[in-house]
C-alpha positions as CSV (number, residue, x, y, z in Angstrom):
1,P,-44.0,-78.5,-32.8
2,P,-40.8,-79.8,-32.6
3,P,-40.2,-83.7,-31.5
4,P,-39.6,-83.7,-27.6
5,M,-36.2,-84.0,-26.7
6,A,-34.6,-86.9,-25.5
7,F,-31.9,-87.7,-23.0
8,Y,-29.9,-90.1,-21.9
9,L,-31.1,-92.6,-18.9
10,H,-28.2,-93.8,-17.1
11,Y,-28.2,-90.9,-14.3
12,R,-31.3,-92.9,-13.1
13,V,-29.0,-95.3,-11.5
14,S,-26.7,-92.5,-9.8
15,T,-27.4,-92.7,-5.9
16,V,-29.8,-89.7,-6.3
17,G,-31.6,-91.0,-9.2
18,Q,-32.3,-94.4,-7.3
19,L,-33.5,-92.5,-4.4
20,L,-35.8,-90.1,-6.8
21,D,-37.2,-93.3,-8.3
22,E,-37.9,-94.9,-4.9
23,T,-39.6,-92.0,-3.3
24,L,-42.2,-91.6,-6.6
25,E,-43.0,-95.7,-6.3
26,D,-43.8,-94.7,-2.8
27,L,-45.9,-91.8,-3.8
28,V,-47.6,-93.8,-6.5
29,A,-48.1,-96.8,-4.3
30,N,-50.0,-94.0,-1.7
31,E,-52.1,-93.0,-4.9
32,Q,-50.4,-89.3,-4.4
33,L,-48.9,-89.7,-8.1
34,T,-50.2,-91.5,-11.4
35,E,-47.6,-93.6,-13.2
36,S,-47.5,-90.9,-16.0
37,Q,-47.0,-88.1,-13.4
38,K,-43.9,-90.2,-12.1
39,D,-42.9,-90.5,-16.0
40,V,-42.9,-87.2,-16.3
41,V,-40.8,-86.5,-13.3
42,L,-38.0,-89.1,-14.3
43,L,-38.0,-87.2,-17.6
44,Q,-37.5,-83.7,-15.8
45,F,-35.0,-85.2,-13.8
46,D,-33.2,-86.6,-17.0
47,K,-33.3,-83.1,-18.5
48,A,-31.9,-81.3,-15.5
49,I,-29.2,-83.8,-14.5
50,A,-27.4,-83.8,-18.0
51,T,-28.2,-79.6,-18.3
52,A,-26.4,-79.4,-14.8
53,L,-23.6,-81.3,-15.1
54,S,-22.8,-79.8,-18.8
55,S,-23.1,-76.7,-17.5
56,W,-21.8,-76.7,-13.8
57,V,-18.9,-79.1,-14.0
58,K,-15.6,-77.6,-15.0
59,N,-13.1,-79.7,-13.4
60,R,-11.7,-82.7,-15.4
61,A,-10.2,-85.8,-14.7
62,S,-7.4,-87.6,-16.2
63,L,-7.2,-91.7,-16.0
64,K,-4.2,-94.0,-16.6
65,G,-4.6,-97.4,-16.4
66,Q,-4.9,-100.5,-18.0
67,L,-8.1,-100.6,-20.5
68,D,-9.6,-104.2,-19.6
69,H,-12.4,-103.9,-22.5
70,Y,-15.1,-101.7,-24.1
71,R,-18.3,-101.8,-26.0
72,N,-20.2,-99.0,-27.9
73,C,-23.9,-99.5,-28.5
74,D,-25.8,-96.6,-29.9
75,N,-23.1,-94.1,-29.7
76,V,-22.9,-95.0,-25.9
77,W,-19.5,-96.3,-24.9
78,T,-18.7,-98.3,-22.0
79,F,-14.7,-98.7,-20.7
80,F,-13.9,-101.0,-18.1
81,T,-10.3,-100.4,-16.8
82,E,-8.1,-101.9,-14.0
83,N,-5.4,-100.6,-11.9
84,S,-5.8,-97.0,-12.6
85,V,-4.8,-93.9,-11.3
86,L,-7.4,-91.1,-11.1
87,K,-6.5,-87.6,-10.4
88,L,-9.0,-84.7,-10.5
89,E,-7.7,-81.8,-12.2
90,G,-8.6,-77.8,-11.6
91,T,-9.1,-78.6,-7.8
92,G,-5.9,-76.5,-7.1
93,A,-2.1,-77.5,-6.2
94,G,-1.3,-80.8,-5.4
95,A,-4.4,-82.4,-6.9
96,P,-4.9,-85.6,-5.0
97,E,-4.3,-88.9,-7.0
98,E,-6.6,-92.0,-6.2
99,Y,-5.4,-95.6,-6.9
100,C,-8.6,-97.5,-8.1
101,K,-8.7,-101.7,-9.2
102,K,-11.7,-101.4,-11.2
103,I,-13.2,-97.9,-13.0
104,K,-16.5,-98.3,-15.0
105,I,-16.6,-95.1,-17.6
106,I,-20.3,-94.7,-19.5
107,A,-19.1,-91.6,-22.2
108,C,-22.2,-90.3,-24.2
109,D,-22.1,-88.3,-27.1
110,G,-23.8,-84.7,-25.6
111,R,-24.9,-83.7,-29.0
112,H,-27.2,-86.8,-29.3
113,Q,-30.8,-86.1,-29.6
114,G,-30.8,-82.5,-27.2
115,G,-28.6,-83.8,-24.8
116,G,-26.1,-80.5,-25.0
117,A,-22.9,-79.7,-26.5
118,G,-19.6,-81.8,-26.1
119,A,-19.5,-85.2,-24.5
120,A,-21.5,-86.5,-21.2
121,A,-19.7,-89.1,-19.2
122,A,-20.8,-90.6,-15.9
123,M,-17.8,-92.4,-14.3
124,G,-18.3,-95.4,-11.6
125,V,-15.3,-96.0,-9.3
126,A,-16.1,-99.2,-7.1
127,G,-19.8,-98.6,-7.6
128,A,-20.2,-94.9,-7.3
129,A,-21.3,-92.6,-9.4
130,G,-20.5,-89.0,-10.7
131,G,-20.3,-86.6,-14.0
132,A,-16.6,-86.3,-15.2
133,A,-14.7,-86.5,-18.5
134,A,-11.9,-88.8,-18.8
135,E,-8.8,-89.6,-20.7
136,G,-7.1,-93.1,-20.7
137,G,-3.6,-94.1,-20.9
138,G,-1.1,-96.7,-20.2
139,K,-1.6,-100.2,-21.8
140,T,-4.6,-101.1,-23.4
141,R,-6.1,-104.1,-25.0
142,G,-9.8,-103.8,-26.4
143,R,-12.5,-106.3,-27.4
144,K,-15.8,-105.2,-28.6
């Protein structure tokens, strides 16, 4: 049999991922689920959220700002920008632009261990999380 597919776990820190984990913890505490059942549900969540975002999300985002720093660990890139302008494309004429003092972008190679084709990214804007693809611009300075 083929080896089990692995998916990135970073969507677990999204609002829906945290709420799912809290709910599962309550079910385990009330002895309605076992720890192994909880783990199965979380693995299914990882797979489902990655699949849904890669197939359903068609909008793109463009980002112009200053790259404060970045890092790469196990082919997961994390970018930290400052004084950025975020524009959602594909939302119709006159797409809104949002000024963001700080943005954290997590970008993963979607071909990694069954995560799908292309690149998957999660973007945190002042603590919020969501799926997007991003382009950077403006002055950059990088440190690993």
